[in-house]
Coordinates of C-alpha atoms in Angstrom, one line a residue:
Chain M
M16 CA -162.5 -7.3 194.6
V17 CA -162.5 -5.3 191.3
A18 CA -164.3 -2.5 193.1
D19 CA -161.7 -2.4 195.8
I20 CA -159.0 -2.4 193.1
Q21 CA -160.6 0.6 191.5
N22 CA -160.4 2.4 194.8
W23 CA -156.8 1.5 195.3
L24 CA -156.0 2.7 191.7
S25 CA -157.8 6.0 192.4
E26 CA -155.3 6.8 195.1
I27 CA -152.4 6.6 192.7
P28 CA -151.5 10.1 191.6
D29 CA -150.0 11.1 188.3
P30 CA -146.2 11.5 189.0
E31 CA -146.1 14.9 187.4
I32 CA -149.5 16.3 188.3
P33 CA -150.3 14.9 191.7
V34 CA -153.8 16.5 191.9
L35 CA -154.9 14.0 189.3
S36 CA -155.1 10.2 189.8
I37 CA -154.5 7.7 187.0
L38 CA -158.2 7.1 187.0
D39 CA -158.9 10.8 186.4
L40 CA -156.6 10.7 183.4
G41 CA -158.3 7.8 181.9
I42 CA -155.1 5.8 181.9
V43 CA -156.8 2.7 183.4
R44 CA -158.9 1.0 180.7
G45 CA -160.0 -2.1 182.6
V46 CA -159.5 -4.3 185.6
T47 CA -160.2 -8.0 185.5
E48 CA -159.6 -10.9 187.9
N49 CA -159.4 -14.5 186.6
A50 CA -160.5 -17.6 188.4
S51 CA -157.2 -18.2 190.2
G52 CA -157.1 -14.6 191.6
E53 CA -154.6 -13.1 189.1
V54 CA -155.5 -9.5 188.5
T55 CA -155.0 -7.8 185.1
V56 CA -155.0 -4.1 184.9
S57 CA -155.1 -2.6 181.4
I58 CA -153.6 0.8 180.9
T59 CA -153.2 3.0 177.9
P60 CA -150.2 5.3 177.3
T61 CA -150.9 9.0 177.2
Y62 CA -148.1 10.3 175.0
S63 CA -145.8 7.9 173.2
G64 CA -142.6 7.9 175.2
C65 CA -144.2 9.6 178.2
P66 CA -141.6 8.9 180.9
A67 CA -144.2 8.8 183.6
M68 CA -145.8 5.6 182.2
D69 CA -143.1 3.4 183.6
V70 CA -143.5 4.9 187.1
I71 CA -147.3 4.5 186.9
R72 CA -146.9 0.8 185.9
E73 CA -144.6 0.2 188.9
Q74 CA -147.0 2.1 191.2
I75 CA -149.9 0.0 190.1
E76 CA -148.0 -3.2 190.8
A77 CA -146.8 -1.9 194.2
A78 CA -150.2 -0.8 195.2
L79 CA -151.9 -4.1 194.4
H80 CA -149.1 -6.1 196.0
G81 CA -149.3 -3.9 199.0
H82 CA -153.0 -4.7 199.3
G83 CA -152.3 -8.4 199.2
V84 CA -152.9 -9.2 195.5
A85 CA -150.3 -11.9 194.8
R86 CA -150.3 -11.9 191.0
V87 CA -150.6 -8.7 189.1
N88 CA -150.4 -8.3 185.4
V89 CA -150.3 -4.7 183.9
E90 CA -150.9 -4.8 180.2
T91 CA -150.8 -2.0 177.7
V92 CA -153.6 -1.4 175.2
L93 CA -153.1 1.1 172.4
S94 CA -156.6 1.3 171.0
P95 CA -158.7 3.4 171.3
A96 CA -156.0 6.0 171.4
W97 CA -155.9 8.0 174.7
T98 CA -157.4 11.4 174.6
T99 CA -157.7 14.2 177.0
D100 CA -161.4 14.2 176.3
W101 CA -161.5 11.3 178.9
I102 CA -160.6 13.6 181.7
P103 CA -163.8 14.4 183.7
E104 CA -165.0 17.9 184.5
A105 CA -164.2 17.5 188.2
A106 CA -160.6 16.6 187.4
R107 CA -160.4 19.6 185.1
E108 CA -161.5 21.9 187.9
R109 CA -158.8 20.4 190.2
L110 CA -156.2 21.2 187.4
R111 CA -157.4 24.8 187.3
E112 CA -157.1 25.1 191.1
Y113 CA -153.6 23.6 190.9
G114 CA -152.7 26.4 188.5
I115 CA -152.7 24.4 185.2
A116 CA -155.1 25.4 182.5
P117 CA -157.1 22.3 181.7
P118 CA -157.2 20.9 178.1
G119 CA -160.0 22.4 176.1
D120 CA -160.2 22.7 172.4
L121 CA -157.1 22.0 170.3
V122 CA -154.4 24.2 171.6
Q123 CA -153.4 26.6 168.8
I124 CA -151.5 29.8 169.0
D125 CA -154.6 31.9 167.9
V126 CA -157.1 30.2 170.3
P127 CA -157.2 32.0 173.7
V128 CA -156.4 29.9 176.7
K129 CA -157.8 31.3 180.0
C130 CA -155.5 32.0 182.9
P131 CA -156.2 29.5 185.7
R132 CA -155.5 32.2 188.3
C133 CA -157.4 35.3 187.2
G134 CA -159.6 33.8 184.4
S135 CA -158.5 36.3 181.8
A136 CA -158.4 35.3 178.2
S137 CA -155.7 37.8 177.5
T138 CA -152.9 35.3 177.5
E139 CA -150.1 34.4 175.2
M140 CA -148.2 31.2 174.5
V141 CA -144.5 31.4 175.4
S142 CA -143.6 27.9 174.3
R143 CA -145.4 25.0 172.8
Y144 CA -143.7 22.7 175.4
G145 CA -143.8 23.5 179.1
S146 CA -142.5 21.7 182.1
T147 CA -143.5 18.5 180.5
L148 CA -144.2 17.6 176.9
C149 CA -147.9 17.3 177.5
K150 CA -148.1 20.9 178.6
A151 CA -147.5 24.2 176.8
H152 CA -146.2 27.3 178.6
Y153 CA -148.2 30.5 178.7
K154 CA -148.1 33.9 180.4
C155 CA -151.1 35.9 181.4
K156 CA -151.1 39.5 180.2
S157 CA -153.6 40.5 182.8
C158 CA -152.1 39.3 186.1
L159 CA -148.7 38.7 184.6
E160 CA -148.3 35.2 186.1
P161 CA -146.9 32.4 184.0
F162 CA -148.7 29.1 183.8
D163 CA -148.8 25.7 182.1
A164 CA -151.7 24.6 179.9
F165 CA -152.5 20.9 179.5
K166 CA -152.6 20.4 175.7
R167 CA -155.7 18.8 174.2
H168 CA -154.6 15.4 172.8
Chain T
M2 CA -135.8 22.5 161.0
A3 CA -136.0 22.2 157.2
R4 CA -135.2 18.5 157.5
Q5 CA -137.6 18.1 160.4
F6 CA -140.4 19.8 158.4
C7 CA -139.9 17.7 155.3
F8 CA -140.0 14.6 157.5
D9 CA -143.0 15.7 159.6
A10 CA -145.0 16.5 156.4
W11 CA -144.3 13.0 155.1
H12 CA -144.9 11.4 158.5
V13 CA -148.4 12.7 158.9
E14 CA -149.4 11.4 155.5
L15 CA -147.8 8.0 156.3
L16 CA -149.6 7.7 159.6
R17 CA -152.9 8.7 158.1
G18 CA -152.5 5.8 155.7
L19 CA -151.4 3.4 158.3
S20 CA -154.4 4.3 160.4
G21 CA -156.3 2.1 157.9
S22 CA -153.9 -0.8 158.1
G23 CA -155.2 -4.3 158.3
D24 CA -152.8 -5.1 161.2
E25 CA -154.3 -4.2 164.5
L26 CA -151.1 -3.2 166.2
V27 CA -149.9 -1.0 163.4
R28 CA -153.3 0.6 163.2
G29 CA -153.3 1.3 167.0
I30 CA -149.8 2.8 166.9
A31 CA -150.6 4.9 163.8
E32 CA -153.8 6.3 165.3
K33 CA -152.0 7.3 168.4
A34 CA -148.9 8.7 166.6
R35 CA -151.0 10.7 164.2
K36 CA -152.1 13.1 167.0
E37 CA -148.6 13.6 168.1
A38 CA -147.2 14.0 164.6
A39 CA -149.7 16.7 164.0
Y40 CA -148.1 18.7 166.9
H41 CA -144.6 18.0 165.5
L42 CA -145.7 19.3 162.1
E43 CA -147.2 22.4 163.6
R44 CA -144.0 23.1 165.4
S45 CA -141.6 22.6 162.4
T46 CA -144.0 24.5 160.1
D47 CA -144.0 27.4 162.5
W48 CA -140.1 27.4 162.5
V49 CA -139.7 27.1 158.8
V50 CA -142.0 30.1 158.3
R51 CA -140.4 32.1 161.1
L52 CA -136.9 31.5 159.8
G53 CA -137.7 31.6 156.1
D54 CA -139.7 34.8 156.4
G55 CA -137.3 36.1 159.0
T56 CA -134.1 38.1 158.8
E57 CA -131.9 38.2 155.8
E58 CA -129.5 35.8 157.4
S59 CA -132.2 33.3 158.6
H60 CA -133.8 33.4 155.2
R61 CA -130.4 32.7 153.5
R62 CA -129.6 29.8 155.9
M63 CA -133.1 28.3 155.4
Q64 CA -132.9 28.5 151.6
N65 CA -129.5 26.9 151.7
A66 CA -130.8 24.1 153.9
V67 CA -133.8 23.5 151.5
D68 CA -131.5 23.6 148.5
S69 CA -129.2 21.0 149.9
L70 CA -131.9 18.7 151.4
W71 CA -134.3 18.6 148.5
R72 CA -132.5 15.8 146.6
Y73 CA -133.0 13.5 149.6
T74 CA -136.7 13.9 149.7
G75 CA -137.5 11.7 146.7
E76 CA -136.6 8.4 148.4
M77 CA -139.3 8.9 151.0
F78 CA -141.8 8.0 148.2
E79 CA -139.9 5.1 146.7
M80 CA -141.4 1.6 147.2
D81 CA -139.1 -1.4 147.5
E82 CA -140.2 -5.1 147.4
L83 CA -141.0 -5.1 151.1
D84 CA -143.2 -2.0 150.8
R85 CA -145.0 -3.6 147.9
N86 CA -145.5 -6.9 149.8
L87 CA -146.9 -4.9 152.8
V88 CA -149.4 -3.1 150.6
T89 CA -150.5 -6.4 149.0
A90 CA -151.0 -7.8 152.5
G91 CA -153.2 -4.9 153.4
I92 CA -150.8 -3.8 156.1
G93 CA -148.6 -1.1 154.5
V94 CA -149.2 2.1 152.6
D95 CA -148.5 3.1 149.0
L96 CA -145.6 5.5 149.6
A97 CA -145.7 6.9 146.1
A98 CA -149.3 8.1 146.7
L99 CA -148.0 10.2 149.6
R100 CA -146.1 12.5 147.3
E101 CA -149.0 14.6 146.1
P102 CA -150.4 15.7 149.4
W103 CA -146.8 16.1 150.8
M104 CA -145.8 18.3 147.9
A105 CA -149.0 20.4 148.2
R106 CA -148.2 21.1 151.8
V107 CA -144.5 21.8 151.3
I108 CA -145.2 24.2 148.5
R109 CA -147.8 26.1 150.5
V110 CA -145.5 26.4 153.6
F111 CA -142.5 27.4 151.5
A112 CA -144.6 30.1 149.8
E113 CA -145.5 31.5 153.2
A114 CA -141.9 31.2 154.3
T115 CA -140.7 33.0 151.1
L116 CA -138.7 30.0 150.3
E117 CA -138.3 28.2 146.9
A118 CA -138.3 24.5 146.2
P119 CA -135.3 23.8 144.0
G120 CA -136.0 23.1 140.3
G121 CA -135.0 19.9 138.7
T122 CA -136.1 16.4 139.5
W123 CA -133.0 14.4 140.2
M124 CA -133.2 12.7 143.5
Q125 CA -130.5 10.9 145.6
M126 CA -131.5 7.3 146.0
G127 CA -130.0 4.1 147.4
G128 CA -130.4 4.6 151.2
K129 CA -133.1 2.1 151.4
R130 CA -131.0 -0.4 149.5
G131 CA -128.1 0.1 151.9
Q132 CA -126.0 2.3 149.6
H133 CA -124.5 5.0 151.7
T134 CA -121.7 7.5 151.6
E135 CA -118.3 7.0 153.2
K136 CA -119.3 9.3 156.1
L137 CA -121.8 6.7 157.4
G138 CA -118.9 4.4 158.1
Y139 CA -117.3 7.0 160.4
I140 CA -120.6 7.7 162.2
L141 CA -121.3 4.0 162.8
A142 CA -117.7 3.4 164.0
E143 CA -118.2 6.3 166.5
M144 CA -121.6 5.1 167.7
Q145 CA -120.7 1.4 167.9
H146 CA -117.4 1.9 169.6
M147 CA -118.6 1.0 173.1
Q148 CA -120.5 -2.1 172.1
R149 CA -117.7 -3.4 169.9
T150 CA -115.1 -2.8 172.5
Y151 CA -117.2 -4.2 175.4
P152 CA -119.8 -6.5 173.9
N153 CA -123.1 -6.6 175.8
C154 CA -122.0 -3.8 178.1
T155 CA -124.8 -2.0 180.0
W156 CA -124.9 1.2 182.0

């Protein structure tokens, strides 16, 4: 059952970045089932106050209920603190293809971020906060396209 | 921005201390918030430098802001009985000990921003003890208006 649940959870996309699932983001920290069939899904918040977390919680409950799990308990664990380091390489590649620069080393103004479209390192930060708080906004000086960069956290 | 920077610089020191708290929940929150506060501090530092070392007008406004805010920074390092009890219990942080690293950072950023910290050591205190100015009464009246008129109202 737990393996099935993992599959169901892997189909839940991040509300803002639909090419990533909540498993890709490392939001799901554990899935357990007790003797009476109650399922507990432990999740960790990405950013404090991230508005997508409520939606994700609801989607987990809806998905499990939809697959016939009667009692679902979604609990939040704070420790260890969520980090973008948990995002696997395959997911980072999907971010790049989607047009978002994946999180690398700590995003600072003087560390070059590569353009996800043309690969150039000749880019500049426009704003520390992009379309969401977890992303910064950049523009590429080579191909002249704007893009968001997932900030390392 | 001046106020945000002074707070952010204090906040990162506080959270660093609370990351070693004996309380699991406090520790978990602090470890998480530390990473975010680092970004907040980076942003406010950037703006203090940009505005301080900016045009003649932005510099003047920034210096005025620093001059008028400085007297309120002292209370961030004051310990009351609750703070002391929390430290004894291994949960809280010695706030007075935060002053040195805070000051070092503030002085360094001010220097880069061509701003000066005001001289003198007098600090406005009393906020933590509930001693406020008359203006707070008006602010609270404004903010509490709906709940006081329609108790337990929700949107």
